[in-house]
Short mmCIF file of C-alpha atoms in Angstrom, two decimals:
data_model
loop_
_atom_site.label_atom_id
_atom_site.label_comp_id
_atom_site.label_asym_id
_atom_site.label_seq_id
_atom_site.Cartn_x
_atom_site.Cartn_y
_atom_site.Cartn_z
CA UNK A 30 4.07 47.45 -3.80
CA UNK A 31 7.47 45.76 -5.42
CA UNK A 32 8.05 44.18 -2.67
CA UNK A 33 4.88 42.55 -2.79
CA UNK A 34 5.02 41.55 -6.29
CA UNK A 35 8.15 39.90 -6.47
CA UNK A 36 6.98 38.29 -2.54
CA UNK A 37 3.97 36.62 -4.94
CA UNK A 38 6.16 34.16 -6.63
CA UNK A 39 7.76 32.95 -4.34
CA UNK A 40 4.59 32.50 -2.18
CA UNK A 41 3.46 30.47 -5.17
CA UNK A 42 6.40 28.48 -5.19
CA UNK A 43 6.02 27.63 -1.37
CA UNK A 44 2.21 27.07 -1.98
CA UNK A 45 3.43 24.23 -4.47
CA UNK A 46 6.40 22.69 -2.76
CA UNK A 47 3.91 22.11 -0.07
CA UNK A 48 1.23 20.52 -2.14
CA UNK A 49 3.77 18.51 -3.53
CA UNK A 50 5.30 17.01 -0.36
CA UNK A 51 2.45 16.64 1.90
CA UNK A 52 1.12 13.76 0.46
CA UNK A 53 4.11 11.78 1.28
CA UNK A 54 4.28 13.37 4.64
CA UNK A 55 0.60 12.15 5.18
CA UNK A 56 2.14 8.67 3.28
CA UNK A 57 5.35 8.39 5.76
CA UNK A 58 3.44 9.37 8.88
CA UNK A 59 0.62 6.70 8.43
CA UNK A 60 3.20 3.99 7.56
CA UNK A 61 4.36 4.05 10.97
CA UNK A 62 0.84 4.29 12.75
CA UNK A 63 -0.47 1.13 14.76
CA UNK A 64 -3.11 0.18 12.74
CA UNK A 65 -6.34 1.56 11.02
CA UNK A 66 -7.81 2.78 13.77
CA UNK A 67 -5.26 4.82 14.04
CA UNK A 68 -5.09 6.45 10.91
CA UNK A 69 -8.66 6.74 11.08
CA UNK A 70 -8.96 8.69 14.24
CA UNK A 71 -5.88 10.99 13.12
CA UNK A 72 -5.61 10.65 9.61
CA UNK A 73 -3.30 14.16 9.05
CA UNK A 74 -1.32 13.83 12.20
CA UNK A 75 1.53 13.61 13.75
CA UNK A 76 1.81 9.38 15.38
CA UNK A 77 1.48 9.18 19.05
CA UNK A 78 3.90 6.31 18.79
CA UNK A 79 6.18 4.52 15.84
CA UNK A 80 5.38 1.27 14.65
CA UNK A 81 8.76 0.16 12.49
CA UNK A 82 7.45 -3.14 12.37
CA UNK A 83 4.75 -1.98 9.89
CA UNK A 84 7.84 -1.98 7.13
CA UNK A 85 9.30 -5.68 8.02
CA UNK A 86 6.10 -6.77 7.45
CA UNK A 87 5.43 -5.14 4.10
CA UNK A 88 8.75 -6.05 3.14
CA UNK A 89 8.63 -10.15 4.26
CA UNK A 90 5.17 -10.79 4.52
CA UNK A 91 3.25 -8.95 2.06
CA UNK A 92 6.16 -9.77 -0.24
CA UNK A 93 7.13 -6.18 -1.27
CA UNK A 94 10.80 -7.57 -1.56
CA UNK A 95 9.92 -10.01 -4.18
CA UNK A 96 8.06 -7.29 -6.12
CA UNK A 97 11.04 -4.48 -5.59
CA UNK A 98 13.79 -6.55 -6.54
CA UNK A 99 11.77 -7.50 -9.55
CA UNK A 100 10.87 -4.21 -10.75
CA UNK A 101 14.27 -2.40 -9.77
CA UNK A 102 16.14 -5.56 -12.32
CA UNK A 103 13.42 -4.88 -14.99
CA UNK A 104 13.68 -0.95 -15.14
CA UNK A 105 17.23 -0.60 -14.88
CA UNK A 106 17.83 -3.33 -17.60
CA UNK A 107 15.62 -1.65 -20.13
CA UNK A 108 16.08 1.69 -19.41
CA UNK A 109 19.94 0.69 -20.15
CA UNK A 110 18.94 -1.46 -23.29
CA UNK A 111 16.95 1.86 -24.89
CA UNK A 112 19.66 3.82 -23.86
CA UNK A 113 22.46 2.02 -25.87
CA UNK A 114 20.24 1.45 -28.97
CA UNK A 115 18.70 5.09 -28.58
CA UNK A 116 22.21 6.36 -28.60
CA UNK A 117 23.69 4.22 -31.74
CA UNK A 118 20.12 4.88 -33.46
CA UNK A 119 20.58 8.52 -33.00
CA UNK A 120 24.24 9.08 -33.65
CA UNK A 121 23.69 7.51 -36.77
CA UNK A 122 20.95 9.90 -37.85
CA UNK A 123 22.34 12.89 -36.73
CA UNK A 124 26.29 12.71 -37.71
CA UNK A 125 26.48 10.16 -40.24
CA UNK A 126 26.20 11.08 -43.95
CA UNK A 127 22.98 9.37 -45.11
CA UNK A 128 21.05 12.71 -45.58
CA UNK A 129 17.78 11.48 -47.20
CA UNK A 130 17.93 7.50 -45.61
CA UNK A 131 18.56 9.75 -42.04
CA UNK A 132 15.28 12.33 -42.86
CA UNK A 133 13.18 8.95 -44.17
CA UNK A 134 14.40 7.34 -40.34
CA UNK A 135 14.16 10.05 -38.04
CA UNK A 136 10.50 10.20 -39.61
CA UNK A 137 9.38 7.00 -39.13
CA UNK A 138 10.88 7.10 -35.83
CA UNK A 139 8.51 10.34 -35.25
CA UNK A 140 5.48 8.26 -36.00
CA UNK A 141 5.85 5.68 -32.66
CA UNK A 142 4.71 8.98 -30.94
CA UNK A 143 1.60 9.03 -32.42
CA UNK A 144 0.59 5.74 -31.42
CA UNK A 145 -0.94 5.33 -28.04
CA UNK A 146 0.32 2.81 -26.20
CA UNK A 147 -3.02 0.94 -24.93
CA UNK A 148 -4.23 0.70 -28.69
CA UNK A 149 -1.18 -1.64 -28.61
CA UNK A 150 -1.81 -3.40 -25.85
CA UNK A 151 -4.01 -6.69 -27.81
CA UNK A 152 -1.85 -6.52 -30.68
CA UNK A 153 1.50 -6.63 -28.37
CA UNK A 154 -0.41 -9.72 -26.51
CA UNK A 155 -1.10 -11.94 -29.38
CA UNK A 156 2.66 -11.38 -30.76
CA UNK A 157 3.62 -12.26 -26.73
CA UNK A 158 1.75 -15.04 -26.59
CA UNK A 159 3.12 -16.90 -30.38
CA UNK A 160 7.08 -15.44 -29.46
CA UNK A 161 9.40 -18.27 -28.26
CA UNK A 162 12.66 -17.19 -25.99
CA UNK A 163 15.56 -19.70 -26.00
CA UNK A 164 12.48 -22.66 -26.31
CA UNK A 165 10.17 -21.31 -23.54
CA UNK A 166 6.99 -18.91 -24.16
CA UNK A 167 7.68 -15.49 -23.43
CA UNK A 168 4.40 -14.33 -22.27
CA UNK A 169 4.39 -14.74 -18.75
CA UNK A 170 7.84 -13.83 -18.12
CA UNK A 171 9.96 -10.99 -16.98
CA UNK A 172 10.43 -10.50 -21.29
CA UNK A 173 6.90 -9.81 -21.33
CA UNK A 174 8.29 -6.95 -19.91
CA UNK A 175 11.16 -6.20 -21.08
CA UNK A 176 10.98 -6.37 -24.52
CA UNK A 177 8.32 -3.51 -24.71
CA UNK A 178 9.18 -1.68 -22.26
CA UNK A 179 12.15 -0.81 -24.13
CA UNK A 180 10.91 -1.06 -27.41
CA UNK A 181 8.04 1.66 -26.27
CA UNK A 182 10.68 4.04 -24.85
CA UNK A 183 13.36 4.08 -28.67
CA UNK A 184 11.35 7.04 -29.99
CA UNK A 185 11.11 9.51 -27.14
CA UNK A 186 14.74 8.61 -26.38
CA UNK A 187 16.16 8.43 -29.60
CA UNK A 188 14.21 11.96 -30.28
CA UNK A 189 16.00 13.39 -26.99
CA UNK A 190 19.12 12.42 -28.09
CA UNK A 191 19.45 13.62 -31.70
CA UNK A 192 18.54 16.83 -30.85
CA UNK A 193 21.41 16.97 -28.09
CA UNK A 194 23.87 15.59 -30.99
CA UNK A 195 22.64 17.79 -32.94
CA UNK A 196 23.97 20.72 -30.74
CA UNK A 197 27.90 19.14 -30.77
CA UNK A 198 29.86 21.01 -33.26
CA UNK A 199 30.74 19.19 -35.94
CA UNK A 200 34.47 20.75 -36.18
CA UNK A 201 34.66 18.11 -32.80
CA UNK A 202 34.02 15.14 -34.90
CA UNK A 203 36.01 16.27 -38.07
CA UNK A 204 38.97 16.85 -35.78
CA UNK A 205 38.23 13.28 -34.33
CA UNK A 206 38.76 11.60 -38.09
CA UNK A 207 41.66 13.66 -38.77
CA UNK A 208 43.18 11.84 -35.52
CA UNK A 209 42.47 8.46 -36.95
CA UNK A 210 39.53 7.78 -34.96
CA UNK A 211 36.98 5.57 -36.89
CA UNK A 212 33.04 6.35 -36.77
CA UNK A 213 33.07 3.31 -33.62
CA UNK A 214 35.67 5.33 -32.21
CA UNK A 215 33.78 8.65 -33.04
CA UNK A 216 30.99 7.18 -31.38
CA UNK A 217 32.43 5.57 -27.62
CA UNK A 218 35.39 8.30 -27.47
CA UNK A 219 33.69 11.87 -28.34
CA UNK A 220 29.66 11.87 -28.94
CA UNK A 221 28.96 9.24 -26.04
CA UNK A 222 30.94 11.66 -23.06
CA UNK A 223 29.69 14.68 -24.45
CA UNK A 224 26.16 13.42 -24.26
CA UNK A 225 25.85 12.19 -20.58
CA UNK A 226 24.09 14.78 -19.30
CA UNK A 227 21.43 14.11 -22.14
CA UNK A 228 21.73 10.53 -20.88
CA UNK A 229 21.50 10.47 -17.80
CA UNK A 230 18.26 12.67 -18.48
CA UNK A 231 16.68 9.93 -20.14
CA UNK A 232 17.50 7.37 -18.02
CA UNK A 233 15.61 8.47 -15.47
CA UNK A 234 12.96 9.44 -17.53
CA UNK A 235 12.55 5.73 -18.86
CA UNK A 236 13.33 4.82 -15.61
CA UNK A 237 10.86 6.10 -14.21
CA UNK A 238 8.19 5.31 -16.70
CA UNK A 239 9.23 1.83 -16.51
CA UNK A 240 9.25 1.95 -12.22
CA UNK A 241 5.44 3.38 -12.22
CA UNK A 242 3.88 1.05 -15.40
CA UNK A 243 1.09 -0.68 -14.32
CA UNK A 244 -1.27 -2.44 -17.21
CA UNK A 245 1.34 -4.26 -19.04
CA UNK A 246 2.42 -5.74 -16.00
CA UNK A 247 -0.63 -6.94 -14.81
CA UNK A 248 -1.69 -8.43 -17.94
CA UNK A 249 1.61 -9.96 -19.14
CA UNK A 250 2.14 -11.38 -16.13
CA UNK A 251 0.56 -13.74 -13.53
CA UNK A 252 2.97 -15.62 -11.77
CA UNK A 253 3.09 -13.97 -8.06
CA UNK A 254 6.87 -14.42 -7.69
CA UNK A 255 7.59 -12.21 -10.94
CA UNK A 256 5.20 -9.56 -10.76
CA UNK A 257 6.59 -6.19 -10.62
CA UNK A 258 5.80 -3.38 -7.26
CA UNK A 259 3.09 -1.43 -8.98
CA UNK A 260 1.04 -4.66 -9.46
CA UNK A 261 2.12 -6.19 -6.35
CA UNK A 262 0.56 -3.32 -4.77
CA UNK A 263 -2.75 -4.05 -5.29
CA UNK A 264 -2.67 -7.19 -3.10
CA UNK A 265 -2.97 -5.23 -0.20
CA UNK A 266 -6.65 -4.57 -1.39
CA UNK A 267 -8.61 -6.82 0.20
CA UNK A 268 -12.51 -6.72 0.34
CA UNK A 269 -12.77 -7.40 4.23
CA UNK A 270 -9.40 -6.06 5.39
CA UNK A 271 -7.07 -3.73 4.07
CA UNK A 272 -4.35 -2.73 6.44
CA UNK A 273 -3.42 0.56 5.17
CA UNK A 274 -0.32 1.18 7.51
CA UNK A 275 1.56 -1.51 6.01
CA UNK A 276 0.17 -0.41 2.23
CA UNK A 277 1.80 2.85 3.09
CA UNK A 278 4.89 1.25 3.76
CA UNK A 279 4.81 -0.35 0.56
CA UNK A 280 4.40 3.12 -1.37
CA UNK A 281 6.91 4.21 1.04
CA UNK A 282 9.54 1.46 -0.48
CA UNK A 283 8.22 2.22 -4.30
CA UNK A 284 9.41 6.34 -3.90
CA UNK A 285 12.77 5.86 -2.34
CA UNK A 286 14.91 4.54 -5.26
CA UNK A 287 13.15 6.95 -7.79
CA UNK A 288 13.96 10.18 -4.82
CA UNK A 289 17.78 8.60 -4.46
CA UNK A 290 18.09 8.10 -7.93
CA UNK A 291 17.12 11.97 -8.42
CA UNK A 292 19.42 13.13 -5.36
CA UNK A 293 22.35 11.43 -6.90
CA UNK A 294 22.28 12.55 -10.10
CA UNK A 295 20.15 15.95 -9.83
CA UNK A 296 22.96 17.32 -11.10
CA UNK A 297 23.25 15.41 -14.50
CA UNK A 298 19.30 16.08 -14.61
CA UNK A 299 19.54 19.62 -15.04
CA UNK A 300 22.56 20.09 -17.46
CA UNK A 301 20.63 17.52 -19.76
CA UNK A 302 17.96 19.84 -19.13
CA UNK A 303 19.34 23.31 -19.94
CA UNK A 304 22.05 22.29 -22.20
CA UNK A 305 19.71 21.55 -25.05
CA UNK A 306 17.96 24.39 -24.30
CA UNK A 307 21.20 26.79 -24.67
CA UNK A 308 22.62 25.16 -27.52
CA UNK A 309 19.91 24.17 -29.34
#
């Protein structure tokens, strides 16, 4: 009867890894089926034969390069951009001595949770459409993009973060100014290393978030060669023909980076993870 109740976990566990992977099984198999016939008459099976070509056609043709390079430059730039000011925005909350003008900030900052994104979605449009970038309109650019992308993802990050510096002793940072070192020095030399894990956490995160977003793009942007994968996507819908092999090879190309992204730094993932967790 022990046996069988610690067996039921991991049964569980099994049940979901399963769930979880067999839609990209059923994904990866049909990206390398002939045609839709094919997937048709075997949907959840294995191919009778591989059909490579499938990917160089999503990738040339259908233009899934354009829209992967695209998105790939405009995630990793602002999930690096709200990283930075994230970082300096909570460092100077959490360690420097502004008690009440830190409280009053780290409040405010609180309150861009509470505001759902969509409800800003007209608001962020007009603003878009009047805001002028080095004498060309931004709306309709990749700074459509960018600029609230990142500005969306300052108060989850900054949030994460200054409850990781939180958890650094302060007899670190005293021992730091005794050196010499100055609050910049403080800052790049002591708080930033210690915090990686808690960084490379939200990177990912952001990352992530930015990778998958789907309405800004599509209504910030309507030039073909800038649009990001997510939107991209969708022109693979067509309302005679859809060819659904190469469409999976398209989804294929939008999971990889986020899975080798998570391979590579699985490691930092879970220390930023735990470590707030034990400390804090």
């Amino acid at each position: 009867m022990r046996s069988v109740r610690r067996s039921i976990p991991h049964i569980l566990l099994i049940g979901y890894l399963i769930a979880t992977l067999y839609p990209f099984v059923f994904v990866l198999f049909s990206s390398i089926k002939s045609d839709n016939q094919a997937i048709a008459s075997n949907p959840f099976g294995f191919p009778s034969s591989f059909h490579f070509e499938n990917y160089y056609e999503a990738w040339v043709n259908a233009k899934i390069s354009v829209y992967f390079f695209n998105s790939l430059y405009i995630s990793t730039l602002c999930s690096i951009v709200t990283i930075i000011f994230s970082a300096m925005g909570a460092f100077a909350i959490t360690r420097m001595r502004y008690l009440k003008i830190s409280k009053g900030m780290y409040q405010f900052i609180l309150i861009g949770l509470l505001i759902p994104g969509n409800a800003l979605l007209l608001p962020m449009y007009k603003m878009l459409n009047d805001m002028v970038f080095f004498g060309h309109a931004v709306l309709g650019t990749h700074m459509a993009l960018i600029l609230p992308y990142t500005a969306g993802a300052l108060p989850f990050t900054v949030i994460i973060l200054s409850a990781f510096m939180r958890s650094i002793p302060g007899e670190i940072e005293e021992a730091s100014v005794m050196d010499g070192l100055s609050a910049k020095g403080v800052f790049s030399k002591i708080i930033l290393p210690i915090t990686i894990p808690a960084l490379v956490t939200v990177f990912i995160i952001n990352f992530i978030s930015n990778w998958n977003e789907f309405l800004l793009a599509n209504f910030f942007i309507s030039t073909d060669e800038l649009r990001t994968l997510p939107v991209g996507m969708v022109g693979f819908r067509d309302i005679y023909n859809t060819n659904y092999a190469q469409m999976s090879a398209g989804i294929v190309f939008s999971i990889v980076p986020v899975m080798i992204i998570y391979a590579v730094l699985q490691k930092q993932i879970i220390e930023g993870l735990t470590a707030g967790g034990v400390k804090g």
